[in-house]
């Protein structure tokens, strides 16, 4: 009899340690969220993990929970993960009340997607450092599927295609970068340079103008803009560009050379000679030095006649 009493008391004691957890999930407008999964785990580990889904009214109830402190993690695709904590004691119900699951913003990754993106970025960095362009491109393409509105991902895809000497694809993705992020300075530079390599001068000038409008102190970019403008037949823009280059960098010898050519075409021989002489002063060993000397001699001879 004594053993039976002890056994009965022990059984009652174990049963008394179990309680339940209740809660309700709603969205930002207060509507119930059905089908979210809430995982219940003893804080600090050491216990069995269990889970429950929310019903049509957004509520969930899970019974048979041993006394202790629990972490409840609620998740649903398209929403941010929600982590909660509560204490459970025997025969009691821990009521979490109404809790909001916030929707992911456009382009925002879920925690699982973020973890996958981090993994892909690590692969991208490793393959990029190793010079494995195809593996780099594969990782970037997977990232693009996860982040289709990321200008940075598109820019890196474009630069990888450029390394692979696929200029058409490079231009396509650089252009898409500028559409996604119109103030992406480096992307505009890249678009301008590709058009320049193709001798599509008007397009090159237009793209480079976008770049220098964003950053008006880059002498190299402004010089390239002036070259594209000059080749496109826009002499006024070219001249203004070269003059801006010399304002930023007075030792930029080629700007003097190009201004000399423009002055020759404008039959302003005095200005042309001055620019060519300054060019030779700054770069006496430049490959164009002999040409500059020849032009100076011809202009001076013409002036003496």
GROMACS .gro file of C-alpha atoms in nm:
model
  305
    1UNK     CA    1   0.000   0.000   0.000
    2UNK     CA    2   0.279   0.234   0.088
    3UNK     CA    3   0.445   0.175  -0.249
    4UNK     CA    4   0.120   0.240  -0.431
    5UNK     CA    5   0.073   0.571  -0.249
    6UNK     CA    6   0.426   0.682  -0.327
    7UNK     CA    7   0.378   0.588  -0.694
    8UNK     CA    8   0.050   0.778  -0.715
    9UNK     CA    9   0.199   1.091  -0.562
   10UNK     CA   10   0.495   1.078  -0.799
   11UNK     CA   11   0.265   1.044  -1.099
   12UNK     CA   12   0.060   1.343  -0.988
   13UNK     CA   13   0.378   1.547  -0.941
   14UNK     CA   14   0.499   1.481  -1.298
   15UNK     CA   15   0.160   1.564  -1.445
   16UNK     CA   16   0.148   1.889  -1.248
   17UNK     CA   17   0.459   2.019  -1.427
   18UNK     CA   18   0.286   2.058  -1.765
   19UNK     CA   19   0.119   2.373  -1.894
   20UNK     CA   20   0.039   2.533  -2.228
   21UNK     CA   21   0.125   2.829  -2.451
   22UNK     CA   22  -0.131   3.039  -2.637
   23UNK     CA   23  -0.090   3.331  -2.875
   24UNK     CA   24  -0.233   3.507  -3.178
   25UNK     CA   25  -0.051   3.644  -3.481
   26UNK     CA   26  -0.177   3.941  -3.678
   27UNK     CA   27  -0.041   4.155  -3.960
   28UNK     CA   28   0.024   4.529  -3.945
   29UNK     CA   29  -0.339   4.602  -4.030
   30UNK     CA   30  -0.463   4.378  -3.748
   31UNK     CA   31  -0.573   4.090  -3.971
   32UNK     CA   32  -0.518   3.736  -3.839
   33UNK     CA   33  -0.236   3.538  -4.000
   34UNK     CA   34  -0.314   3.177  -4.078
   35UNK     CA   35  -0.052   2.910  -4.145
   36UNK     CA   36   0.243   3.063  -3.958
   37UNK     CA   37   0.460   2.804  -3.785
   38UNK     CA   38   0.562   2.869  -3.425
   39UNK     CA   39   0.851   2.659  -3.297
   40UNK     CA   40   0.869   2.615  -2.920
   41UNK     CA   41   1.207   2.537  -2.764
   42UNK     CA   42   1.331   2.526  -2.406
   43UNK     CA   43   1.565   2.823  -2.358
   44UNK     CA   44   1.923   2.709  -2.329
   45UNK     CA   45   1.845   2.381  -2.506
   46UNK     CA   46   1.815   2.041  -2.345
   47UNK     CA   47   1.450   1.987  -2.426
   48UNK     CA   48   1.246   1.852  -2.715
   49UNK     CA   49   1.153   2.110  -2.976
   50UNK     CA   50   0.789   2.118  -3.082
   51UNK     CA   51   0.584   2.335  -3.317
   52UNK     CA   52   0.229   2.447  -3.389
   53UNK     CA   53   0.061   2.630  -3.679
   54UNK     CA   54  -0.175   2.923  -3.645
   55UNK     CA   55  -0.540   2.863  -3.731
   56UNK     CA   56  -0.771   3.070  -3.951
   57UNK     CA   57  -0.823   3.319  -3.667
   58UNK     CA   58  -0.446   3.356  -3.626
   59UNK     CA   59  -0.440   3.175  -3.292
   60UNK     CA   60  -0.227   2.885  -3.178
   61UNK     CA   61  -0.234   2.674  -2.862
   62UNK     CA   62   0.021   2.413  -2.761
   63UNK     CA   63  -0.036   2.200  -2.451
   64UNK     CA   64   0.174   1.947  -2.264
   65UNK     CA   65   0.460   2.192  -2.209
   66UNK     CA   66   0.689   2.118  -1.917
   67UNK     CA   67   0.755   2.401  -1.671
   68UNK     CA   68   1.040   2.627  -1.776
   69UNK     CA   69   1.140   2.926  -1.987
   70UNK     CA   70   1.075   2.890  -2.359
   71UNK     CA   71   1.171   3.065  -2.681
   72UNK     CA   72   0.892   3.075  -2.938
   73UNK     CA   73   0.993   3.152  -3.298
   74UNK     CA   74   0.712   3.227  -3.542
   75UNK     CA   75   0.772   3.227  -3.918
   76UNK     CA   76   0.581   3.255  -4.241
   77UNK     CA   77   0.702   3.318  -4.594
   78UNK     CA   78   0.684   3.686  -4.681
   79UNK     CA   79   0.707   3.796  -4.318
   80UNK     CA   80   0.991   3.876  -4.080
   81UNK     CA   81   1.070   3.613  -3.821
   82UNK     CA   82   0.929   3.687  -3.474
   83UNK     CA   83   1.111   3.561  -3.163
   84UNK     CA   84   0.928   3.558  -2.827
   85UNK     CA   85   1.001   3.432  -2.477
   86UNK     CA   86   0.772   3.316  -2.197
   87UNK     CA   87   0.764   3.113  -1.876
   88UNK     CA   88   0.544   2.804  -1.840
   89UNK     CA   89   0.439   2.663  -1.503
   90UNK     CA   90   0.227   2.366  -1.405
   91UNK     CA   91  -0.141   2.373  -1.509
   92UNK     CA   92  -0.106   2.737  -1.619
   93UNK     CA   93  -0.141   2.878  -1.965
   94UNK     CA   94   0.121   3.127  -2.084
   95UNK     CA   95  -0.075   3.374  -2.298
   96UNK     CA   96   0.142   3.572  -2.539
   97UNK     CA   97  -0.151   3.784  -2.652
   98UNK     CA   98  -0.164   3.938  -3.000
   99UNK     CA   99   0.170   3.973  -3.174
  100UNK     CA  100   0.245   4.135  -3.508
  101UNK     CA  101   0.427   3.961  -3.791
  102UNK     CA  102   0.571   4.234  -4.011
  103UNK     CA  103   0.572   4.186  -4.386
  104UNK     CA  104   0.904   4.191  -4.566
  105UNK     CA  105   0.967   4.515  -4.752
  106UNK     CA  106   1.020   4.494  -5.130
  107UNK     CA  107   1.366   4.348  -5.185
  108UNK     CA  108   1.408   4.257  -4.817
  109UNK     CA  109   1.533   3.904  -4.754
  110UNK     CA  110   1.399   3.665  -4.499
  111UNK     CA  111   1.648   3.530  -4.248
  112UNK     CA  112   1.677   3.204  -4.441
  113UNK     CA  113   1.729   3.395  -4.767
  114UNK     CA  114   1.981   3.620  -4.597
  115UNK     CA  115   2.179   3.316  -4.482
  116UNK     CA  116   2.172   3.179  -4.838
  117UNK     CA  117   2.277   3.516  -4.981
  118UNK     CA  118   2.569   3.530  -4.735
  119UNK     CA  119   2.678   3.184  -4.850
  120UNK     CA  120   2.662   3.289  -5.215
  121UNK     CA  121   2.858   3.607  -5.142
  122UNK     CA  122   3.131   3.401  -4.981
  123UNK     CA  123   3.143   3.179  -5.290
  124UNK     CA  124   3.149   3.489  -5.510
  125UNK     CA  125   3.442   3.637  -5.318
  126UNK     CA  126   3.641   3.313  -5.326
  127UNK     CA  127   3.588   3.250  -5.697
  128UNK     CA  128   3.654   3.617  -5.780
  129UNK     CA  129   3.984   3.612  -5.591
  130UNK     CA  130   4.077   3.287  -5.765
  131UNK     CA  131   3.999   3.439  -6.106
  132UNK     CA  132   3.728   3.182  -6.180
  133UNK     CA  133   3.495   3.405  -6.378
  134UNK     CA  134   3.236   3.139  -6.460
  135UNK     CA  135   3.198   3.034  -6.096
  136UNK     CA  136   3.178   3.402  -6.000
  137UNK     CA  137   2.905   3.457  -6.256
  138UNK     CA  138   2.712   3.149  -6.139
  139UNK     CA  139   2.704   3.280  -5.780
  140UNK     CA  140   2.601   3.626  -5.894
  141UNK     CA  141   2.319   3.492  -6.109
  142UNK     CA  142   2.179   3.303  -5.811
  143UNK     CA  143   2.203   3.620  -5.605
  144UNK     CA  144   2.018   3.808  -5.879
  145UNK     CA  145   1.728   3.562  -5.851
  146UNK     CA  146   1.710   3.638  -5.479
  147UNK     CA  147   1.769   4.012  -5.514
  148UNK     CA  148   1.638   4.116  -5.858
  149UNK     CA  149   1.635   4.485  -5.763
  150UNK     CA  150   1.994   4.498  -5.637
  151UNK     CA  151   2.198   4.743  -5.845
  152UNK     CA  152   2.519   4.617  -5.684
  153UNK     CA  153   2.454   4.258  -5.794
  154UNK     CA  154   2.382   4.370  -6.151
  155UNK     CA  155   2.697   4.583  -6.153
  156UNK     CA  156   2.912   4.287  -6.047
  157UNK     CA  157   2.748   4.067  -6.311
  158UNK     CA  158   2.832   4.332  -6.571
  159UNK     CA  159   3.194   4.362  -6.460
  160UNK     CA  160   3.230   3.982  -6.465
  161UNK     CA  161   3.094   3.967  -6.821
  162UNK     CA  162   3.340   4.243  -6.912
  163UNK     CA  163   3.627   4.033  -6.773
  164UNK     CA  164   3.497   3.746  -6.985
  165UNK     CA  165   3.507   3.981  -7.287
  166UNK     CA  166   3.132   3.961  -7.342
  167UNK     CA  167   3.076   4.330  -7.407
  168UNK     CA  168   2.710   4.292  -7.510
  169UNK     CA  169   2.615   4.130  -7.180
  170UNK     CA  170   2.833   4.370  -6.987
  171UNK     CA  171   2.656   4.667  -7.145
  172UNK     CA  172   2.316   4.509  -7.080
  173UNK     CA  173   2.383   4.467  -6.709
  174UNK     CA  174   2.561   4.801  -6.663
  175UNK     CA  175   2.260   4.968  -6.824
  176UNK     CA  176   2.024   4.776  -6.596
  177UNK     CA  177   2.234   4.895  -6.302
  178UNK     CA  178   2.176   5.258  -6.398
  179UNK     CA  179   1.802   5.191  -6.429
  180UNK     CA  180   1.789   5.041  -6.082
  181UNK     CA  181   2.011   5.309  -5.931
  182UNK     CA  182   2.036   5.625  -6.144
  183UNK     CA  183   2.308   5.776  -5.923
  184UNK     CA  184   2.543   5.475  -5.963
  185UNK     CA  185   2.848   5.672  -6.079
  186UNK     CA  186   3.074   5.377  -6.168
  187UNK     CA  187   2.800   5.217  -6.378
  188UNK     CA  188   2.762   5.530  -6.592
  189UNK     CA  189   3.139   5.539  -6.641
  190UNK     CA  190   3.133   5.177  -6.755
  191UNK     CA  191   2.844   5.235  -6.997
  192UNK     CA  192   3.028   5.534  -7.147
  193UNK     CA  193   3.353   5.341  -7.184
  194UNK     CA  194   3.189   5.047  -7.363
  195UNK     CA  195   3.015   5.281  -7.608
  196UNK     CA  196   3.347   5.460  -7.654
  197UNK     CA  197   3.522   5.134  -7.742
  198UNK     CA  198   3.253   5.081  -8.005
  199UNK     CA  199   3.299   5.430  -8.148
  200UNK     CA  200   2.938   5.508  -8.065
  201UNK     CA  201   3.036   5.859  -7.970
  202UNK     CA  202   2.698   6.019  -7.905
  203UNK     CA  203   2.595   5.737  -7.671
  204UNK     CA  204   2.935   5.746  -7.500
  205UNK     CA  205   2.912   6.122  -7.452
  206UNK     CA  206   2.560   6.096  -7.310
  207UNK     CA  207   2.653   5.825  -7.058
  208UNK     CA  208   2.969   6.004  -6.950
  209UNK     CA  209   2.772   6.326  -6.905
  210UNK     CA  210   2.549   6.139  -6.658
  211UNK     CA  211   2.861   6.036  -6.469
  212UNK     CA  212   3.023   6.379  -6.446
  213UNK     CA  213   2.692   6.535  -6.347
  214UNK     CA  214   2.711   6.306  -6.044
  215UNK     CA  215   3.077   6.372  -5.973
  216UNK     CA  216   3.215   6.689  -6.127
  217UNK     CA  217   3.569   6.664  -5.987
  218UNK     CA  218   3.698   6.352  -6.164
  219UNK     CA  219   3.944   6.490  -6.420
  220UNK     CA  220   3.983   6.155  -6.597
  221UNK     CA  221   3.609   6.113  -6.646
  222UNK     CA  222   3.572   6.469  -6.770
  223UNK     CA  223   3.862   6.420  -7.012
  224UNK     CA  224   3.695   6.107  -7.154
  225UNK     CA  225   3.366   6.295  -7.182
  226UNK     CA  226   3.543   6.568  -7.378
  227UNK     CA  227   3.703   6.311  -7.612
  228UNK     CA  228   3.365   6.148  -7.678
  229UNK     CA  229   3.205   6.487  -7.735
  230UNK     CA  230   3.484   6.587  -7.973
  231UNK     CA  231   3.444   6.266  -8.172
  232UNK     CA  232   3.066   6.316  -8.175
  233UNK     CA  233   3.118   6.657  -8.333
  234UNK     CA  234   3.013   6.855  -8.023
  235UNK     CA  235   3.313   7.088  -8.022
  236UNK     CA  236   3.170   7.332  -7.770
  237UNK     CA  237   3.114   7.058  -7.512
  238UNK     CA  238   3.457   6.911  -7.581
  239UNK     CA  239   3.630   7.247  -7.541
  240UNK     CA  240   3.448   7.319  -7.215
  241UNK     CA  241   3.540   6.971  -7.093
  242UNK     CA  242   3.912   7.006  -7.163
  243UNK     CA  243   3.917   7.348  -6.999
  244UNK     CA  244   3.749   7.198  -6.690
  245UNK     CA  245   4.013   6.924  -6.685
  246UNK     CA  246   4.292   7.184  -6.678
  247UNK     CA  247   4.112   7.372  -6.404
  248UNK     CA  248   4.112   7.055  -6.195
  249UNK     CA  249   4.453   6.928  -6.307
  250UNK     CA  250   4.675   7.191  -6.475
  251UNK     CA  251   4.938   6.928  -6.559
  252UNK     CA  252   4.705   6.719  -6.773
  253UNK     CA  253   4.914   6.756  -7.091
  254UNK     CA  254   4.674   6.581  -7.330
  255UNK     CA  255   4.402   6.835  -7.252
  256UNK     CA  256   4.635   7.101  -7.395
  257UNK     CA  257   4.699   6.884  -7.700
  258UNK     CA  258   4.327   6.837  -7.769
  259UNK     CA  259   4.256   7.206  -7.716
  260UNK     CA  260   4.535   7.276  -7.961
  261UNK     CA  261   4.362   7.060  -8.222
  262UNK     CA  262   4.033   7.238  -8.162
  263UNK     CA  263   4.203   7.578  -8.196
  264UNK     CA  264   4.357   7.468  -8.527
  265UNK     CA  265   4.013   7.377  -8.659
  266UNK     CA  266   3.887   7.716  -8.545
  267UNK     CA  267   4.186   7.880  -8.722
  268UNK     CA  268   4.293   8.033  -8.392
  269UNK     CA  269   4.662   7.972  -8.458
  270UNK     CA  270   4.794   8.172  -8.167
  271UNK     CA  271   4.587   7.976  -7.915
  272UNK     CA  272   4.676   7.649  -8.088
  273UNK     CA  273   5.050   7.720  -8.067
  274UNK     CA  274   5.020   7.812  -7.698
  275UNK     CA  275   4.845   7.484  -7.616
  276UNK     CA  276   5.087   7.269  -7.817
  277UNK     CA  277   5.386   7.439  -7.657
  278UNK     CA  278   5.239   7.383  -7.310
  279UNK     CA  279   5.179   7.019  -7.404
  280UNK     CA  280   5.547   6.980  -7.501
  281UNK     CA  281   5.657   7.152  -7.181
  282UNK     CA  282   5.459   6.906  -6.970
  283UNK     CA  283   5.524   6.592  -7.179
  284UNK     CA  284   5.835   6.641  -7.397
  285UNK     CA  285   5.870   6.264  -7.455
  286UNK     CA  286   5.505   6.193  -7.529
  287UNK     CA  287   5.438   5.983  -7.845
  288UNK     CA  288   5.248   6.281  -7.988
  289UNK     CA  289   5.537   6.521  -7.923
  290UNK     CA  290   5.670   6.510  -8.281
  291UNK     CA  291   5.322   6.570  -8.420
  292UNK     CA  292   5.283   6.872  -8.190
  293UNK     CA  293   5.619   7.011  -8.303
  294UNK     CA  294   5.519   6.967  -8.665
  295UNK     CA  295   5.192   7.153  -8.615
  296UNK     CA  296   5.368   7.437  -8.431
  297UNK     CA  297   5.622   7.473  -8.712
  298UNK     CA  298   5.350   7.474  -8.977
  299UNK     CA  299   5.139   7.731  -8.791
  300UNK     CA  300   5.436   7.961  -8.734
  301UNK     CA  301   5.535   7.936  -9.098
  302UNK     CA  302   5.181   8.017  -9.204
  303UNK     CA  303   5.181   8.313  -8.970
  304UNK     CA  304   5.504   8.451  -9.114
  305UNK     CA  305   5.373   8.453  -9.468
   0.00000   0.00000   0.00000
